[in-house]
XYZ file of N, CA and C in Angstrom:
819
model
N -12.037 -21.394 -4.267
C -11.500 -20.205 -3.586
C -12.463 -19.780 -2.484
N -11.962 -19.583 -1.297
C -12.804 -19.173 -0.186
C -12.984 -17.678 -0.151
N -13.657 -17.199 0.877
C -13.890 -15.766 1.024
C -13.649 -15.356 2.457
N -12.940 -14.234 2.630
C -12.683 -13.716 3.961
C -13.346 -12.359 4.093
N -13.919 -12.090 5.242
C -14.545 -10.806 5.490
C -13.496 -9.810 5.979
N -13.896 -8.563 6.090
C -12.998 -7.530 6.581
C -12.475 -7.902 7.958
N -11.179 -7.793 8.163
C -10.564 -8.164 9.422
C -10.400 -6.938 10.302
N -10.325 -7.110 11.645
C -10.172 -5.970 12.537
C -8.892 -5.190 12.272
N -7.852 -5.862 11.719
C -6.581 -5.197 11.492
C -6.634 -4.241 10.305
N -7.632 -4.419 9.432
C -7.738 -3.599 8.229
C -8.786 -2.532 8.464
N -8.357 -1.270 8.484
C -9.225 -0.184 8.905
C -10.105 0.361 7.787
N -9.902 -0.105 6.564
C -10.630 0.451 5.441
C -11.662 -0.540 4.914
N -12.666 -0.013 4.224
C -13.659 -0.879 3.615
C -13.117 -1.528 2.349
N -13.940 -2.402 1.778
C -13.541 -3.074 0.540
C -14.639 -2.942 -0.514
N -15.379 -1.848 -0.463
C -16.457 -1.620 -1.407
C -16.008 -0.845 -2.632
N -16.985 -0.268 -3.326
C -16.745 0.419 -4.593
C -15.755 1.567 -4.457
N -15.983 2.457 -3.472
C -15.140 3.641 -3.339
C -13.696 3.246 -3.042
N -13.516 2.282 -2.159
C -12.155 1.871 -1.820
C -11.465 1.186 -2.998
N -12.208 0.461 -3.805
C -11.608 -0.168 -4.981
C -11.176 0.888 -5.994
N -12.011 1.897 -6.199
C -11.637 2.995 -7.096
C -10.416 3.726 -6.553
N -10.375 3.894 -5.237
C -9.224 4.559 -4.613
C -7.936 3.775 -4.853
N -7.976 2.453 -4.721
C -6.782 1.635 -4.979
C -6.312 1.785 -6.421
N -7.260 1.792 -7.357
C -6.892 1.933 -8.762
C -6.291 3.311 -9.030
N -6.837 4.346 -8.364
C -6.284 5.696 -8.521
C -4.875 5.776 -7.943
N -4.645 5.091 -6.829
C -3.305 5.111 -6.246
C -2.306 4.347 -7.109
N -2.792 3.359 -7.855
C -1.898 2.711 -8.816
C -1.441 3.728 -9.865
N -2.374 4.518 -10.350
C -2.016 5.579 -11.301
C -1.008 6.537 -10.680
N -1.231 6.890 -9.415
C -0.322 7.792 -8.706
C 1.103 7.251 -8.699
N 1.275 5.988 -8.292
C 2.617 5.422 -8.242
C 3.181 5.166 -9.635
N 2.318 4.820 -10.578
C 2.776 4.588 -11.953
C 3.403 5.864 -12.516
N 2.727 7.000 -12.300
C 3.242 8.276 -12.784
C 4.467 8.721 -11.991
N 4.441 8.476 -10.683
C 5.572 8.866 -9.840
C 6.832 8.070 -10.182
N 6.695 6.740 -10.257
C 7.857 5.892 -10.512
C 8.306 5.943 -11.966
N 7.349 6.081 -12.876
C 7.677 6.024 -14.290
C 7.759 4.604 -14.822
N 7.319 3.645 -14.039
C 7.332 2.246 -14.455
C 6.327 1.472 -13.621
N 5.986 0.279 -14.090
C 5.172 -0.661 -13.328
C 6.107 -1.678 -12.660
N 6.896 -2.379 -13.457
C 7.934 -3.264 -12.947
C 9.261 -2.523 -13.020
N 10.044 -2.555 -11.939
C 11.298 -1.815 -11.902
C 12.160 -2.191 -13.107
N 12.723 -1.199 -13.796
C 13.479 -1.473 -15.027
C 14.735 -2.320 -14.818
N 15.186 -2.483 -13.576
C 16.376 -3.306 -13.343
C 16.044 -4.787 -13.184
N 14.768 -5.131 -13.229
C 14.384 -6.542 -13.170
C 14.588 -7.161 -14.554
N 15.413 -8.191 -14.665
C 15.581 -8.857 -15.965
C 14.342 -9.693 -16.297
N 13.705 -9.381 -17.406
C 12.476 -10.070 -17.794
C 12.818 -11.359 -18.545
N 12.226 -12.471 -18.095
C 12.399 -13.774 -18.733
C 11.021 -14.361 -19.037
N 10.949 -15.166 -20.079
C 9.661 -15.711 -20.499
C 8.998 -16.576 -19.437
N 9.804 -17.257 -18.628
C 9.246 -18.211 -17.659
C 9.278 -17.699 -16.223
N 9.426 -16.388 -16.044
C 9.543 -15.869 -14.688
C 8.184 -15.869 -13.978
N 8.256 -15.785 -12.642
C 7.060 -15.756 -11.811
C 7.106 -14.512 -10.923
N 5.995 -13.800 -10.880
C 5.903 -12.555 -10.116
C 4.687 -12.649 -9.197
N 4.871 -12.231 -7.937
C 3.775 -12.248 -6.971
C 3.551 -10.840 -6.419
N 2.303 -10.546 -6.097
C 1.969 -9.325 -5.367
C 1.202 -9.729 -4.119
N 1.661 -9.249 -2.956
C 0.975 -9.561 -1.710
C 0.211 -8.319 -1.233
N -1.046 -8.544 -0.832
C -1.942 -7.429 -0.567
C -2.412 -6.834 -1.881
N -2.828 -7.687 -2.817
C -3.068 -7.251 -4.194
C -4.313 -6.391 -4.369
N -5.296 -6.487 -3.454
C -6.486 -5.635 -3.557
C -7.287 -5.908 -4.815
N -7.340 -4.930 -5.716
C -8.066 -5.062 -6.981
C -7.213 -5.709 -8.067
N -5.959 -6.015 -7.767
C -5.013 -6.625 -8.708
C -4.670 -5.709 -9.880
N -4.869 -4.399 -9.713
C -4.638 -3.482 -10.825
C -3.170 -3.480 -11.261
N -2.248 -3.639 -10.309
C -0.823 -3.676 -10.675
C -0.536 -4.883 -11.557
N -1.075 -6.035 -11.205
C -0.851 -7.249 -11.990
C -1.509 -7.145 -13.360
N -2.714 -6.586 -13.424
C -3.399 -6.441 -14.699
C -2.616 -5.504 -15.625
N -2.067 -4.442 -15.056
C -1.240 -3.522 -15.832
C 0.010 -4.239 -16.333
N 0.633 -5.005 -15.457
C 1.858 -5.714 -15.810
C 1.608 -6.754 -16.895
N 0.452 -7.391 -16.846
C 0.129 -8.422 -17.835
C 0.113 -7.858 -19.259
N -0.151 -6.572 -19.390
C -0.155 -5.938 -20.711
C 1.257 -5.714 -21.247
N 2.251 -5.744 -20.355
C 3.604 -5.379 -20.744
C 4.549 -6.564 -20.903
N 4.225 -7.677 -20.267
C 5.133 -8.814 -20.220
C 4.636 -9.951 -21.115
N 5.523 -10.875 -21.485
C 5.091 -12.023 -22.288
C 3.997 -12.811 -21.564
N 3.063 -13.392 -22.285
C 1.963 -14.134 -21.653
C 2.428 -15.389 -20.929
N 3.690 -15.770 -21.130
C 4.235 -16.935 -20.425
C 4.698 -16.601 -19.015
N 4.755 -15.309 -18.672
C 5.127 -14.901 -17.316
C 3.949 -15.157 -16.388
N 4.186 -15.840 -15.275
C 3.128 -16.150 -14.312
C 2.991 -15.004 -13.320
N 1.769 -14.498 -13.158
C 1.494 -13.359 -12.275
C 0.466 -13.791 -11.236
N 0.878 -13.851 -9.974
C 0.016 -14.322 -8.894
C -0.226 -13.205 -7.884
N -1.492 -12.972 -7.558
C -1.847 -11.972 -6.559
C -2.475 -12.618 -5.342
N -2.060 -12.147 -4.154
C -2.559 -12.706 -2.901
C -3.092 -11.593 -2.010
N -4.188 -11.893 -1.327
C -4.763 -10.941 -0.378
C -5.501 -11.731 0.689
N -5.660 -11.132 1.863
C -6.376 -11.813 2.938
C -7.879 -11.873 2.668
N -8.348 -11.060 1.722
C -9.751 -11.054 1.328
C -9.848 -11.048 -0.192
N -10.866 -11.708 -0.735
C -11.093 -11.698 -2.182
C -12.199 -10.719 -2.580
N -12.630 -9.869 -1.668
C -13.787 -9.007 -1.917
C -13.532 -7.957 -2.990
N -12.267 -7.615 -3.259
C -11.980 -6.612 -4.281
C -11.428 -7.236 -5.565
N -11.331 -8.561 -5.607
C -10.875 -9.214 -6.834
C -11.908 -9.000 -7.941
N -11.490 -8.663 -9.151
C -12.417 -8.715 -10.277
C -12.905 -10.152 -10.489
N -14.029 -10.305 -11.148
C -14.538 -11.648 -11.424
C -13.506 -12.427 -12.234
N -13.422 -13.731 -11.993
C -12.385 -14.549 -12.608
C -12.442 -14.512 -14.135
N -13.602 -14.281 -14.695
C -13.721 -14.214 -16.154
C -12.975 -13.025 -16.747
N -12.617 -12.060 -15.898
C -11.931 -10.851 -16.361
C -10.420 -10.931 -16.203
N -9.916 -11.983 -15.583
C -8.480 -12.089 -15.354
C -7.748 -12.382 -16.658
N -6.603 -11.724 -16.900
C -5.745 -12.156 -18.008
C -5.351 -13.622 -17.829
N -5.030 -14.284 -18.912
C -4.809 -15.729 -18.870
C -3.660 -16.143 -17.961
N -2.682 -15.254 -17.762
C -1.520 -15.601 -16.936
C -1.591 -15.009 -15.533
N -2.768 -14.491 -15.131
C -2.952 -13.928 -13.789
C -3.820 -14.879 -12.964
N -3.387 -15.122 -11.727
C -4.167 -15.935 -10.793
C -4.217 -15.211 -9.454
N -5.397 -15.149 -8.857
C -5.590 -14.464 -7.581
C -6.078 -15.464 -6.540
N -5.592 -15.311 -5.308
C -5.989 -16.248 -4.259
C -5.865 -15.582 -2.899
N -6.444 -16.219 -1.894
C -6.428 -15.709 -0.525
C -5.179 -16.194 0.195
N -4.541 -15.275 0.894
C -3.340 -15.601 1.662
C -3.112 -14.515 2.704
N -2.799 -14.911 3.920
C -2.429 -13.981 4.985
C -0.925 -13.787 4.925
N -0.498 -12.625 4.462
C 0.926 -12.377 4.230
C 1.672 -11.920 5.476
N 0.999 -11.950 6.634
C 1.688 -11.678 7.900
C 1.945 -12.976 8.659
N 1.740 -14.103 7.992
C 2.011 -15.406 8.579
C 3.003 -16.153 7.692
N 3.380 -17.342 8.135
C 4.325 -18.150 7.364
C 3.696 -18.581 6.042
N 4.468 -18.466 4.971
C 3.959 -18.833 3.646
C 3.811 -20.343 3.520
N 2.789 -20.822 2.798
C 2.654 -22.261 2.563
C 3.857 -22.799 1.785
N 4.208 -24.031 2.066
C 5.389 -24.623 1.454
C 5.377 -24.601 -0.060
N 4.196 -24.720 -0.671
C 4.109 -24.770 -2.127
C 4.528 -23.451 -2.786
N 4.560 -22.364 -1.990
C 4.918 -21.049 -2.540
C 6.348 -20.635 -2.215
N 6.981 -21.330 -1.311
C 8.324 -20.932 -0.848
C 9.340 -21.069 -1.984
N 10.098 -19.995 -2.204
C 11.167 -20.009 -3.193
C 10.709 -20.094 -4.637
N 9.480 -19.641 -4.928
C 8.917 -19.815 -6.268
C 9.017 -18.578 -7.166
N 9.288 -17.406 -6.584
C 9.090 -16.172 -7.351
C 10.382 -15.402 -7.609
N 10.382 -14.727 -8.777
C 11.501 -13.867 -9.156
C 11.331 -12.452 -8.609
N 10.092 -12.028 -8.422
C 9.785 -10.681 -7.918
C 8.588 -10.784 -6.979
N 8.644 -10.053 -5.870
C 7.474 -9.860 -5.003
C 7.213 -8.362 -4.892
N 5.979 -7.966 -5.187
C 5.590 -6.558 -5.131
C 4.740 -6.311 -3.893
N 5.054 -5.212 -3.193
C 4.329 -4.801 -1.990
C 3.951 -3.333 -2.150
N 2.720 -2.998 -1.795
C 2.313 -1.593 -1.906
C 1.318 -1.234 -0.801
N 1.592 -0.128 -0.136
C 0.664 0.512 0.803
C 0.204 -0.397 1.938
N 1.173 -0.822 2.732
C 0.891 -1.575 3.955
C 1.025 -0.685 5.187
N 1.137 0.597 5.001
C 1.532 1.492 6.079
C 0.645 1.409 7.317
N -0.678 1.269 7.146
C -1.568 1.225 8.316
C -2.051 -0.179 8.630
N -1.475 -1.171 7.957
C -1.796 -2.567 8.253
C -0.801 -3.132 9.261
N 0.455 -2.682 9.154
C 1.506 -3.156 10.062
C 1.200 -2.700 11.479
N 1.389 -3.591 12.438
C 1.175 -3.267 13.842
C 2.484 -3.418 14.620
N 2.565 -2.690 15.741
C 3.719 -2.806 16.624
C 4.993 -2.219 16.052
N 4.866 -1.329 15.054
C 6.042 -0.690 14.452
C 7.028 -1.716 13.908
N 6.525 -2.874 13.471
C 7.415 -3.961 13.054
C 6.949 -4.585 11.740
N 7.589 -4.230 10.619
C 7.238 -4.853 9.340
C 7.929 -6.198 9.131
N 8.648 -6.678 10.150
C 9.415 -7.909 10.025
C 8.626 -9.093 9.488
N 7.420 -9.399 10.040
C 6.664 -10.540 9.514
C 6.358 -10.438 8.020
N 6.035 -9.236 7.553
C 5.739 -9.046 6.135
C 6.997 -9.239 5.282
N 8.106 -8.675 5.739
C 9.356 -8.812 4.976
C 9.801 -10.270 4.933
N 9.675 -10.970 6.048
C 10.068 -12.389 6.072
C 9.176 -13.217 5.146
N 7.893 -12.889 5.128
C 6.974 -13.596 4.242
C 7.371 -13.365 2.781
N 7.624 -12.104 2.432
C 8.026 -11.785 1.059
C 9.326 -12.491 0.690
N 10.274 -12.478 1.606
C 11.567 -13.124 1.354
C 11.403 -14.617 1.120
N 10.509 -15.247 1.885
C 10.327 -16.696 1.746
C 9.730 -17.068 0.390
N 8.981 -16.166 -0.228
C 8.406 -16.436 -1.540
C 9.453 -16.355 -2.648
N 10.517 -15.612 -2.405
C 11.495 -15.319 -3.441
C 12.527 -16.428 -3.616
N 12.949 -16.595 -4.858
C 14.126 -17.406 -5.145
C 15.370 -16.628 -4.677
N 16.496 -17.301 -4.427
C 17.743 -16.564 -4.182
C 18.033 -15.649 -5.378
N 18.360 -14.401 -5.098
C 18.592 -13.435 -6.167
C 17.330 -12.747 -6.660
N 16.156 -13.120 -6.079
C 14.906 -12.478 -6.468
C 14.798 -11.069 -5.914
N 13.808 -10.329 -6.392
C 13.700 -8.904 -6.078
C 12.423 -8.602 -5.291
N 12.555 -7.663 -4.360
C 11.390 -7.105 -3.685
C 11.224 -5.666 -4.178
N 10.009 -5.331 -4.592
C 9.680 -3.988 -5.070
C 8.554 -3.452 -4.199
N 8.822 -2.357 -3.491
C 7.909 -1.892 -2.439
C 7.626 -0.407 -2.612
N 6.332 -0.054 -2.647
C 5.879 1.340 -2.671
C 5.013 1.576 -1.441
N 5.284 2.660 -0.722
C 4.447 2.916 0.447
C 4.294 4.400 0.707
N 3.470 4.698 1.718
C 3.131 6.072 2.083
C 3.696 6.371 3.459
N 4.531 7.382 3.556
C 5.127 7.733 4.836
C 4.167 8.628 5.615
N 3.270 7.996 6.368
C 2.274 8.750 7.133
C 2.854 9.352 8.405
N 4.123 9.121 8.646
C 4.792 9.756 9.780
C 5.213 11.180 9.438
N 5.199 11.518 8.143
C 5.665 12.833 7.695
C 4.644 13.469 6.755
N 3.497 13.858 7.280
C 2.505 14.524 6.438
C 3.071 15.821 5.853
N 2.676 16.101 4.621
C 2.954 17.399 4.022
C 1.681 18.223 4.149
N 1.728 19.267 4.945
C 0.535 20.024 5.330
C 0.678 21.473 4.874
N -0.347 21.964 4.172
C -0.333 23.358 3.716
C -1.743 23.911 3.833
N -1.918 24.916 4.709
C -3.224 25.548 4.894
C -3.733 25.380 6.317
N -4.547 26.313 6.765
C -5.052 26.291 8.145
C -5.964 25.090 8.390
N -6.841 24.789 7.431
C -7.733 23.636 7.604
C -6.924 22.351 7.657
N -5.890 22.264 6.822
C -5.031 21.071 6.820
C -4.300 20.932 8.149
N -3.857 22.032 8.707
C -3.156 21.981 9.994
C -4.087 21.483 11.099
N -5.330 21.960 11.092
C -6.298 21.501 12.104
C -6.598 20.014 11.921
N -6.769 19.606 10.667
C -7.119 18.218 10.398
C -5.960 17.279 10.739
N -4.761 17.752 10.547
C -3.593 16.919 10.855
C -3.565 16.545 12.324
N -3.976 17.449 13.194
C -4.026 17.151 14.627
C -5.067 16.067 14.920
N -6.206 16.128 14.235
C -7.234 15.099 14.415
C -6.708 13.739 13.969
N -6.045 13.731 12.823
C -5.531 12.472 12.275
C -4.496 11.861 13.207
N -3.577 12.664 13.694
C -2.550 12.149 14.597
C -3.173 11.602 15.881
N -4.212 12.272 16.369
C -4.903 11.776 17.563
C -5.543 10.416 17.289
N -6.143 10.286 16.107
C -6.771 9.005 15.752
C -5.742 7.887 15.660
N -4.584 8.176 15.061
C -3.524 7.153 15.002
C -3.156 6.699 16.413
N -3.007 7.656 17.327
C -2.608 7.315 18.693
C -3.674 6.479 19.390
N -4.934 6.887 19.239
C -6.021 6.153 19.883
C -6.110 4.731 19.356
N -5.898 4.570 18.051
C -6.000 3.249 17.429
C -4.692 2.462 17.526
N -3.688 3.042 18.190
C -2.400 2.377 18.409
C -1.743 1.979 17.080
N -1.739 2.923 16.134
C -1.101 2.712 14.841
C 0.181 3.532 14.800
N 1.292 2.865 14.557
C 2.615 3.485 14.587
C 3.242 3.357 13.202
N 3.569 4.506 12.595
C 4.130 4.506 11.242
C 5.640 4.755 11.218
N 6.293 4.745 12.367
C 7.707 5.128 12.389
C 8.595 4.200 11.576
N 8.153 2.948 11.389
C 8.970 2.005 10.634
C 9.211 2.466 9.203
N 8.299 3.304 8.666
C 8.482 3.801 7.305
C 9.675 4.741 7.177
N 10.086 5.333 8.314
C 11.214 6.267 8.274
C 12.521 5.557 7.957
N 12.545 4.249 8.134
C 13.793 3.503 7.972
C 13.562 2.218 7.180
N 12.636 2.263 6.224
C 12.294 1.049 5.486
C 13.475 0.443 4.734
N 14.315 1.229 4.045
C 15.444 0.596 3.344
C 16.331 -0.222 4.285
N 16.613 0.319 5.463
C 17.453 -0.407 6.421
C 16.735 -1.645 6.948
N 15.435 -1.536 7.175
C 14.667 -2.687 7.664
C 14.740 -3.841 6.661
N 14.642 -3.515 5.382
C 14.715 -4.537 4.346
C 16.118 -5.163 4.320
N 17.137 -4.330 4.443
C 18.512 -4.849 4.454
C 18.747 -5.794 5.623
N 18.138 -5.500 6.766
C 18.300 -6.344 7.949
C 17.775 -7.765 7.730
N 16.909 -7.934 6.751
C 16.310 -9.248 6.494
C 16.933 -9.946 5.290
N 18.181 -9.640 5.021
C 18.918 -10.395 4.015
C 18.775 -9.912 2.591
N 18.512 -8.629 2.400
C 18.409 -8.065 1.063
C 19.538 -7.063 0.819
N 19.937 -6.941 -0.427
C 20.861 -5.908 -0.859
C 20.055 -4.776 -1.475
N 20.170 -3.575 -0.920
C 19.413 -2.430 -1.419
C 19.988 -1.984 -2.765
N 19.141 -1.911 -3.774
C 19.558 -1.506 -5.109
C 19.067 -0.117 -5.483
N 17.930 0.281 -4.921
C 17.356 1.580 -5.275
C 16.343 1.954 -4.205
N 16.273 3.230 -3.869
C 15.249 3.687 -2.921
C 14.996 5.172 -3.146
N 13.803 5.596 -2.743
C 13.430 7.001 -2.858
C 12.591 7.386 -1.663
N 12.964 8.472 -1.022
C 12.178 9.056 0.058
C 12.155 10.556 -0.177
N 11.018 11.064 -0.599
C 10.968 12.488 -0.913
C 9.561 12.963 -1.107
N 9.330 13.738 -2.167
C 8.020 14.321 -2.436
C 7.532 13.925 -3.816
N 6.228 13.982 -3.994
C 5.667 13.842 -5.324
C 5.931 15.112 -6.131
N 5.990 14.961 -7.440
C 6.051 16.129 -8.309
C 4.769 16.946 -8.112
N 4.838 18.274 -8.325
C 3.668 19.123 -8.073
C 2.399 18.661 -8.783
N 2.522 18.109 -10.003
C 1.320 17.726 -10.737
C 0.673 16.449 -10.205
N 1.304 15.780 -9.218
C 0.728 14.578 -8.623
C 0.189 14.814 -7.214
N 0.414 16.003 -6.676
C 0.032 16.273 -5.293
C -1.484 16.239 -5.103
N -2.244 16.781 -6.063
C -3.703 16.771 -5.906
C -4.236 15.344 -5.918
N -3.694 14.501 -6.788
C -4.131 13.101 -6.833
C -3.820 12.400 -5.518
N -2.635 12.647 -4.969
C -2.293 12.057 -3.680
C -3.221 12.574 -2.590
N -3.462 13.878 -2.566
C -4.353 14.472 -1.560
C -5.754 13.875 -1.654
N -6.295 13.791 -2.859
C -7.654 13.268 -3.037
C -7.774 11.835 -2.542
N -6.821 10.981 -2.923
C -6.901 9.580 -2.513
C -6.697 9.441 -1.014
N -5.861 10.293 -0.441
C -5.635 10.220 1.001
C -6.879 10.643 1.775
N -7.561 11.662 1.299
C -8.789 12.086 1.971
C -9.859 10.993 1.900
N -9.906 10.261 0.795
C -10.825 9.126 0.697
C -10.469 8.069 1.733
N -9.162 7.787 1.877
C -8.708 6.828 2.882
C -9.160 7.257 4.270
N -8.921 8.514 4.598
C -9.199 8.992 5.946
C -10.699 8.999 6.234
N -11.499 9.362 5.244
C -12.944 9.326 5.466
C -13.400 7.891 5.728
N -12.882 6.949 4.931
C -13.241 5.551 5.142
C -12.769 5.038 6.482
N -11.566 5.412 6.878
C -11.027 4.976 8.159
C -11.846 5.519 9.320
N -12.214 6.784 9.241
C -12.982 7.393 10.325
C -14.352 6.753 10.457
N -14.919 6.313 9.344
C -16.206 5.613 9.394
C -16.070 4.284 10.130
N -14.956 3.583 9.882
C -14.758 2.261 10.477
C -14.470 2.356 11.970
N -13.653 3.346 12.372
C -13.188 3.390 13.754
C -13.901 4.446 14.584
N -15.014 4.995 14.109
C -15.629 6.138 14.795
C -16.037 5.818 16.232
N -16.330 4.543 16.505
C -16.682 4.189 17.884
C -15.466 4.239 18.792
N -14.286 3.952 18.238
C -13.062 3.956 19.029
C -12.939 2.724 19.899
N -11.729 2.380 20.314
C -11.544 1.258 21.229
C -12.215 1.547 22.566
N -12.547 0.511 23.279
C -13.213 0.669 24.566
C -12.382 1.534 25.504
N -13.016 2.535 26.104
C -12.333 3.384 27.057
C -11.534 4.511 26.434
N -11.529 4.610 25.081
C -10.782 5.679 24.415
C -11.747 6.524 23.599
N -11.418 7.795 23.484
C -12.342 8.734 22.858
C -11.748 9.268 21.560
N -12.516 9.170 20.495
C -12.159 9.764 19.219
C -13.005 11.013 18.993
N -12.551 11.933 18.154
C -13.408 13.066 17.792
C -14.691 12.544 17.156
N -15.765 13.320 17.254
C -17.035 12.885 16.672
C -16.896 12.758 15.162
N -17.699 11.881 14.568
C -17.634 11.687 13.131
C -18.022 12.960 12.400
N -18.927 13.747 12.989
C -19.324 15.007 12.346
C -18.163 16.002 12.353
N -17.442 16.073 13.460
C -16.276 16.958 13.539
C -15.225 16.548 12.518
N -14.963 15.245 12.418
C -13.963 14.749 11.466
C -14.399 15.035 10.034
N -15.661 14.794 9.737
C -16.160 14.986 8.378
C -16.111 16.455 7.970
N -16.507 17.338 8.887
C -16.474 18.776 8.585
C -15.042 19.249 8.360
N -14.125 18.755 9.193
C -12.725 19.147 9.049
C -12.141 18.619 7.747
N -12.491 17.388 7.393
C -12.004 16.800 6.151
C -12.528 17.567 4.940
N -13.804 17.922 4.977
C -14.387 18.686 3.873
C -13.722 20.048 3.747
N -13.364 20.651 4.875
C -12.678 21.947 4.844
C -11.313 21.822 4.181
N -10.633 20.704 4.430
C -9.332 20.475 3.781
C -9.513 20.375 2.276
N -10.512 19.600 1.853
C -10.741 19.437 0.417
C -11.064 20.784 -0.238
N -11.906 21.579 0.413
C -12.240 22.903 -0.126
C -11.000 23.770 -0.221
N -10.152 23.674 0.787
C -8.934 24.485 0.828
C -7.974 24.150 -0.312
N -8.018 22.905 -0.806
C -7.108 22.543 -1.899
C -7.390 23.355 -3.154
N -8.603 23.863 -3.295
C -8.927 24.705 -4.466
C -8.175 26.027 -4.416
N -7.667 26.373 -3.233
C -6.964 27.644 -3.064
C -5.497 27.431 -2.697
N -4.977 26.268 -3.061
C -3.551 26.016 -2.856
C -3.212 25.189 -1.636
N -4.199 24.781 -0.846
C -3.927 23.947 0.316
C -3.585 22.520 -0.087
N -3.015 21.784 0.842
C -2.653 20.396 0.551
C -2.535 19.609 1.841
N -2.873 18.335 1.748
C -2.697 17.427 2.877
C -2.409 16.051 2.290
N -1.137 15.725 2.206
C -0.770 14.458 1.596
C 0.466 13.889 2.273
N 0.924 12.744 1.782
C 2.065 12.052 2.362
C 3.171 11.926 1.321
N 4.424 11.880 1.754
C 5.518 11.635 0.813
C 5.666 10.138 0.533
N 6.017 9.784 -0.693
C 6.146 8.376 -1.052
C 7.494 7.792 -0.586
N 7.477 6.495 -0.353
C 8.695 5.740 -0.056
C 8.734 4.560 -1.034
N 9.807 4.407 -1.768
C 9.955 3.270 -2.667
C 11.282 2.573 -2.372
N 11.242 1.249 -2.374
C 12.418 0.440 -2.092
C 12.490 -0.689 -3.116
N 13.668 -0.893 -3.667
C 13.910 -1.999 -4.588
C 15.178 -2.693 -4.122
N 15.059 -3.986 -3.809
C 16.180 -4.704 -3.215
C 16.208 -6.145 -3.723
N 17.379 -6.764 -3.590
C 17.586 -8.124 -4.098
C 17.920 -9.069 -2.942
N 17.270 -10.221 -2.950
C 17.524 -11.228 -1.928
C 18.910 -11.843 -2.137
N 19.668 -11.914 -1.048
C 21.029 -12.465 -1.154
C 20.985 -13.989 -1.328
């Protein structure tokens, strides 16, 4: 297994804090959805499930506890830096490096019953998730399922004066870094355009008891992102890192008094025709 370093397209680090953040966001979606694998997926002893952009593989590790050990669980990511050591993998889990924005290798085409996607919102460029959807579709058998959880960063939920100020900084940073999240506004239709039948989708808000967890993990994301991009692209100006950090800390403090700065979830479950 090879190793890939952080790529320019990925704005977040892959160290301890980011790995903990990914695991916390798994808890967030687990509680929000009420399931790990969508309940409409028919479970078979010999089925194969893939996750693209697997990160710490926490979703696969959780799933391995629920499914028969004969189910094959494969996780792919462009970097192996957040993979747990191989000695810790469940016997039916395998992790490997793969760029899921390119054409899938022939050995993987048409092999899987389910492909899971989570939190690609700031990885997609050009407002076009098409390459990712086509890659996922190519991995699936006819009749296979795509299960997708994401964060609609185009529609922040903002409550409090500090959150309102910080939201302006964040939107400016997205613009400077040329990151467009509008595709999340129409994800179910985008998936349908690529040969899937939509079976279930949700676009709304987290329950009140999950808002703090979403806010906390999002603030971790933003702090990490601001650290990575603080220099800004050549010829473009970002707010100073001190200004961003002070504003972010003010948002966190404000949450103790009822403030909030989080994103609404988007979930899509569809079947390949």
